[in-house]
Short mmCIF file of C-alpha atoms in Angstrom, two decimals:
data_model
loop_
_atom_site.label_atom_id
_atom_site.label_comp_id
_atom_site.label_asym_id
_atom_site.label_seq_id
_atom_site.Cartn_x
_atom_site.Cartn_y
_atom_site.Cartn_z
CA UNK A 10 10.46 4.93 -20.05
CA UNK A 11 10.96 7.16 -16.86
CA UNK A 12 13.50 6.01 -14.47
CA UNK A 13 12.55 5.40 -10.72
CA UNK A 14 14.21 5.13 -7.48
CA UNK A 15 12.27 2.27 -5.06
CA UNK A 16 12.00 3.93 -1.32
CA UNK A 17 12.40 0.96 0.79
CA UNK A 18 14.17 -2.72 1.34
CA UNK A 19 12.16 -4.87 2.79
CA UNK A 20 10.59 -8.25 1.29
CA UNK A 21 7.89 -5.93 0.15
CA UNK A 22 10.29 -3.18 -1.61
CA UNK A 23 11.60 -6.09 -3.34
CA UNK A 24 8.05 -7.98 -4.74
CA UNK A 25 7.40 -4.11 -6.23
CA UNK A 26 10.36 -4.15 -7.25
CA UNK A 27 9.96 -7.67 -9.36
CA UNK A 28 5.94 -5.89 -10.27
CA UNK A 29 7.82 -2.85 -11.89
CA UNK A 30 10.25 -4.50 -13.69
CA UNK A 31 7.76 -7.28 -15.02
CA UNK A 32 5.32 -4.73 -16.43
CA UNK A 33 7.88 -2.28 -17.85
CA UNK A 34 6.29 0.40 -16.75
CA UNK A 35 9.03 2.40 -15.04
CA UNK A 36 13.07 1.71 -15.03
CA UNK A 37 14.21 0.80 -11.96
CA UNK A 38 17.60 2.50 -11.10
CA UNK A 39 17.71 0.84 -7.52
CA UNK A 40 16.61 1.30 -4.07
CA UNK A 41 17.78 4.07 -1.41
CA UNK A 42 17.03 4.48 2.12
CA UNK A 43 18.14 7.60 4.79
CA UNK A 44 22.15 7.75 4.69
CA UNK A 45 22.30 6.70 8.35
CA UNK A 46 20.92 3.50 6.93
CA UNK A 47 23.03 2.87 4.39
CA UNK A 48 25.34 0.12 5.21
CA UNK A 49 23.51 -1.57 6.92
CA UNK A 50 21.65 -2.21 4.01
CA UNK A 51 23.75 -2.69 1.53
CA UNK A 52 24.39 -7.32 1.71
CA UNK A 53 20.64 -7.16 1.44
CA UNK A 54 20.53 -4.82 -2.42
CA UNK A 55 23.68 -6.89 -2.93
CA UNK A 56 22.14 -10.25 -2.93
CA UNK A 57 19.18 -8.72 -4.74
CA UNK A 58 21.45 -7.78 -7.58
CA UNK A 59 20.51 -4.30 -7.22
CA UNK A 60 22.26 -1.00 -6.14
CA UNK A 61 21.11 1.35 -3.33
CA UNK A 62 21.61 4.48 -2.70
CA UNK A 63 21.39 7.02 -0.01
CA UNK A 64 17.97 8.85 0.11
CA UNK A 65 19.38 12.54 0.65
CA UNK A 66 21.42 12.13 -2.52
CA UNK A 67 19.65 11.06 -5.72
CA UNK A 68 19.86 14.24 -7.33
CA UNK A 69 23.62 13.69 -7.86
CA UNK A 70 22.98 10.27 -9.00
CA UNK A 71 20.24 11.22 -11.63
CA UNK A 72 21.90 15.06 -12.74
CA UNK A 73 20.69 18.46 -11.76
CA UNK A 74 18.66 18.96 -14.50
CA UNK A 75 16.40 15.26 -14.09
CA UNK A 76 13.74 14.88 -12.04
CA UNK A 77 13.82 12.48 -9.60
CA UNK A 78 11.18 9.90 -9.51
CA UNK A 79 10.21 7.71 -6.53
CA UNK A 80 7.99 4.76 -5.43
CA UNK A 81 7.51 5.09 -1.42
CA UNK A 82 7.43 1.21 -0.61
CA UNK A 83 7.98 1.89 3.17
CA UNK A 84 4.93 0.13 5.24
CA UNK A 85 1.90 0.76 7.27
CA UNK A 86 3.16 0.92 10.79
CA UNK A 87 2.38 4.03 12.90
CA UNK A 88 -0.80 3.98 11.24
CA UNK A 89 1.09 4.70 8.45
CA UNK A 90 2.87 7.98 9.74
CA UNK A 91 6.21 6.73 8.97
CA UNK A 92 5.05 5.90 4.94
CA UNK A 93 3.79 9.63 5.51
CA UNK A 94 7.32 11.24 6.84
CA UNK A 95 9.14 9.26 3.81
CA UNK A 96 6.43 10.55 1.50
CA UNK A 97 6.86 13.82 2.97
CA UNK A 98 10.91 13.82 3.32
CA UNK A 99 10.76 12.86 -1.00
CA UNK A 100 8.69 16.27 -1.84
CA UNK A 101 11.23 18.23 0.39
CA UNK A 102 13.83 17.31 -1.50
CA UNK A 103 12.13 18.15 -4.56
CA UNK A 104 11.14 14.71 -5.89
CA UNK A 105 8.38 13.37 -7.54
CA UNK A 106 6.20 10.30 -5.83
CA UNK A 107 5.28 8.32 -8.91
CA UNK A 108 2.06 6.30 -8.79
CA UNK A 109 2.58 2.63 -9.64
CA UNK A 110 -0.78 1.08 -11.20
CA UNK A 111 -0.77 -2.23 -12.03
CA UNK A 112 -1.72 -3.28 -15.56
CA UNK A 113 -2.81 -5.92 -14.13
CA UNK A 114 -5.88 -4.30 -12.24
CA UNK A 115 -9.12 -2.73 -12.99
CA UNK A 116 -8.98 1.12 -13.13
CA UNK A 117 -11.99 2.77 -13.83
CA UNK A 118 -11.07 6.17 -12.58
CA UNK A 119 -8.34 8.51 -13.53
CA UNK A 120 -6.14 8.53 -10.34
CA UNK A 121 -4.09 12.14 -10.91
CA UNK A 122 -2.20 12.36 -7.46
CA UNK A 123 0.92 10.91 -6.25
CA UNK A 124 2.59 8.10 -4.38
CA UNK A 125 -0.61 6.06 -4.95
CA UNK A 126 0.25 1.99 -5.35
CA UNK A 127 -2.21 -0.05 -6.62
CA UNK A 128 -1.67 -4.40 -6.77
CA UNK A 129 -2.52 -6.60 -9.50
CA UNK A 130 -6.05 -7.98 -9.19
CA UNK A 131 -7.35 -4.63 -7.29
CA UNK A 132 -10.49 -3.18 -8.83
CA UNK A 133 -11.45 0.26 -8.51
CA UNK A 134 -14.75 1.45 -10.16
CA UNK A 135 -16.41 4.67 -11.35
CA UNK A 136 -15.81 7.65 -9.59
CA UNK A 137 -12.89 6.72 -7.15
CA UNK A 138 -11.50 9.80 -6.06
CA UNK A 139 -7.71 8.98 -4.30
CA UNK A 140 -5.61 11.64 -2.30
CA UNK A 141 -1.62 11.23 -2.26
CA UNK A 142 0.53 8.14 -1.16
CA UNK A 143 -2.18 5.06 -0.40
CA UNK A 144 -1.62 1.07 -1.06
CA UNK A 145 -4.50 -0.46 -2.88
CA UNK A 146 -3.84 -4.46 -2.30
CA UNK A 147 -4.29 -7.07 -4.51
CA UNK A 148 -8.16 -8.52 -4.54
CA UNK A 149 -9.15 -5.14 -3.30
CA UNK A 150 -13.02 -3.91 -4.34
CA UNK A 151 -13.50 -0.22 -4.66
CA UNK A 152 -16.92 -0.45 -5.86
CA UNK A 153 -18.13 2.98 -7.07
CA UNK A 154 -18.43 6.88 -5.92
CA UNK A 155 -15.46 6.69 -3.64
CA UNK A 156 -13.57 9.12 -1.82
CA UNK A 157 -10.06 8.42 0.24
CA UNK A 158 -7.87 10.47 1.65
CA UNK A 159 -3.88 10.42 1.77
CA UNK A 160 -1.64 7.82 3.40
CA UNK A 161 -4.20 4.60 3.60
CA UNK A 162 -3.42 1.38 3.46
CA UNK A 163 -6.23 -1.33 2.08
CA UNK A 164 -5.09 -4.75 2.48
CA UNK A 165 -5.70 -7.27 0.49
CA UNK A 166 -9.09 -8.69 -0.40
CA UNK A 167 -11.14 -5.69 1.74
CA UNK A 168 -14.52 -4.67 -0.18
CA UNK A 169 -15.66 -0.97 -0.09
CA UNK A 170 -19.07 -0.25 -0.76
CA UNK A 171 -20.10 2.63 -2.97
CA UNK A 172 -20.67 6.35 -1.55
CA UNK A 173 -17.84 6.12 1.25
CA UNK A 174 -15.57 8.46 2.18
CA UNK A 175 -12.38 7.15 3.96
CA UNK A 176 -9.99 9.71 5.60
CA UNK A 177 -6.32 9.68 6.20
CA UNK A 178 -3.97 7.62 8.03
CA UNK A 179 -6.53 4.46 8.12
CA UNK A 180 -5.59 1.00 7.92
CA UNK A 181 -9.09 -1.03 6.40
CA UNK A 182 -7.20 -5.24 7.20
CA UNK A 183 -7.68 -8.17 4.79
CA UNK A 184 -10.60 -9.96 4.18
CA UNK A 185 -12.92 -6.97 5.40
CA UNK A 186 -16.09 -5.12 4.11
CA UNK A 187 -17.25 -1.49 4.60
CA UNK A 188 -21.17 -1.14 3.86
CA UNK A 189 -22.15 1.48 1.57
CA UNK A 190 -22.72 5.18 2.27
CA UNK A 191 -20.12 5.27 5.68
CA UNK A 192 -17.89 8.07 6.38
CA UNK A 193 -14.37 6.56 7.67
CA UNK A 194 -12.52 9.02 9.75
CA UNK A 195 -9.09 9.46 9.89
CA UNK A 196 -6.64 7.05 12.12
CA UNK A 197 -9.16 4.47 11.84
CA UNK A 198 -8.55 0.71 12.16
CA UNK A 199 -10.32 -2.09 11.02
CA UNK A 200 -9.27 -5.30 11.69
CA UNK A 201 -8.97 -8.40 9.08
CA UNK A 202 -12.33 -9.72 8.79
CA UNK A 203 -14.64 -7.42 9.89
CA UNK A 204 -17.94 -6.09 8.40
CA UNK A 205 -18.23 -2.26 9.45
CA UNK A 206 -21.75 -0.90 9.40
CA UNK A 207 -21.74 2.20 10.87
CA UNK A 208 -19.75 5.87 10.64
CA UNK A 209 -16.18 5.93 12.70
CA UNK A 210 -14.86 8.65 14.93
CA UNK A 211 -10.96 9.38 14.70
CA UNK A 212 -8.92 6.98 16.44
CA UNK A 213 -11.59 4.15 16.38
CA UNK A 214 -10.29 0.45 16.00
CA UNK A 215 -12.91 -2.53 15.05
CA UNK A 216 -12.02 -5.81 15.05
CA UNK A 217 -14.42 -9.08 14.31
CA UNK A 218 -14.90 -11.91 16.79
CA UNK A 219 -11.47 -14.34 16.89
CA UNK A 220 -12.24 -18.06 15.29
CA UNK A 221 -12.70 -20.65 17.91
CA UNK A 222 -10.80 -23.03 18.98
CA UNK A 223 -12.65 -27.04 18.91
CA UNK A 224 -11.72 -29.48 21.23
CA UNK A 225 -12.09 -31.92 18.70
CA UNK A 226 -9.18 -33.17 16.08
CA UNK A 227 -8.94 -32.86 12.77
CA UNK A 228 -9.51 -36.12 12.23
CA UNK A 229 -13.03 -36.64 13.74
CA UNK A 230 -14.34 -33.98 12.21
CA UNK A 231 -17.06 -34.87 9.52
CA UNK A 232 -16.39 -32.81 6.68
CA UNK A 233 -19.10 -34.05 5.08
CA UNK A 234 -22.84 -33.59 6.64
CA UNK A 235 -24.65 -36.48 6.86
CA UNK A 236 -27.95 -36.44 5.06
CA UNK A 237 -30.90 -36.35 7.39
#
């Protein structure tokens, strides 16, 4: 079993963390962040039960001659540029982004790059072709003939239609759908919710109308239609 060092702390570092360690798929060693951030983060691996240690330095931790492995769990903000700096910072200092694919999810495409995450419950179909360093979510739909870029991030529940071709840096929100045959440039937001029907251009964001707010309460609502 290869041994792995999780990028990250946050609540989401940690529910990888628990995802790894469930399916036995990699051993975890611990977590490390940049040395500047080091103390102030180690209470949190401490309650955890987990060490951490400081980004610049696994090499010494694992030996000379090991490779070291990582999963980048840091998160989409920036439109993900700051998952893409720690992505890039790892292959400076010559270590290897490991993919983490759930064996709980449908994979029906060989995914051969690195830094890829993909949740339980995601399904990706024929043909999927997947740069470096994206987040699949859980309930994720990747229906067929595919093509993404590096550094996405599809939250959870989002539908993608066969023939589409998503770019880098994009962040697709839950709950959304992209029609078939679309080309999704890069930087491109879509908010939770929405259906998106047409090409993007860099930089675009798309967001669905906002629920409304009813006067009414709760409780004089009729949940139940009355027959006519």
């Amino acid at each position: 079993m290869e041994k792995v060092f999780i990028i990250g702390t946050t609540e989401y570092s940690f529910m990888l963390h628990s995802m790894i360690k469930q399916e036995e798929q990699y051993e975890v060693l611990g977590h490390s962040v940049n040395e500047e951030y080091l103390k102030e983060n180690e209470e949190i691996c401490e309650k955890r039960g987990t060490h951490i240690y400081a980004l610049e330095n696994l090499q010494d931790i694992i030996g000379k001659n090991n490779t070291v492995n990582v999963i980048n769990t840091v998160g989409y903000s920036n439109m993900n540029k700051t998952r893409e700096k720690m992505f890039d910072q790892c292959i400076d200092l010559g270590y290897r982004p490991l993919n983490f694919i759930s064996n709980r999810s449908i994979c029906l495409s060989v995914l051969n790059n690195q830094g890829n995450i993909v949740f339980p419950g995601a399904y990706i179909g024929t043909n999927v072709h997947m740069g470096n360093n994206n987040v699949v979510y859980a309930g994720v739909v990747l229906t067929h003939d595919i093509t993404m870029g590096n550094h996405n991030f599809i939250a959870a529940n989002t539908t993608v239609g066969g023939v589409v071709s998503i770019g880098n840096n994009c962040f697709i929100g839950m709950g959304s759908v992209i029609r078939n045959r679309l080309n999704i440039s890069d930087y491109t937001l879509v908010g939770a919710g929405a259906y998106l029907d047409v090409d993007t251009e860099e930089k675009d964001v798309f967001v669905p109308p906002k629920a409304i707010k009813l006067i009414k309460k709760s409780n004089e609502v009729n949940l139940i239609p009355r027959r006519k």
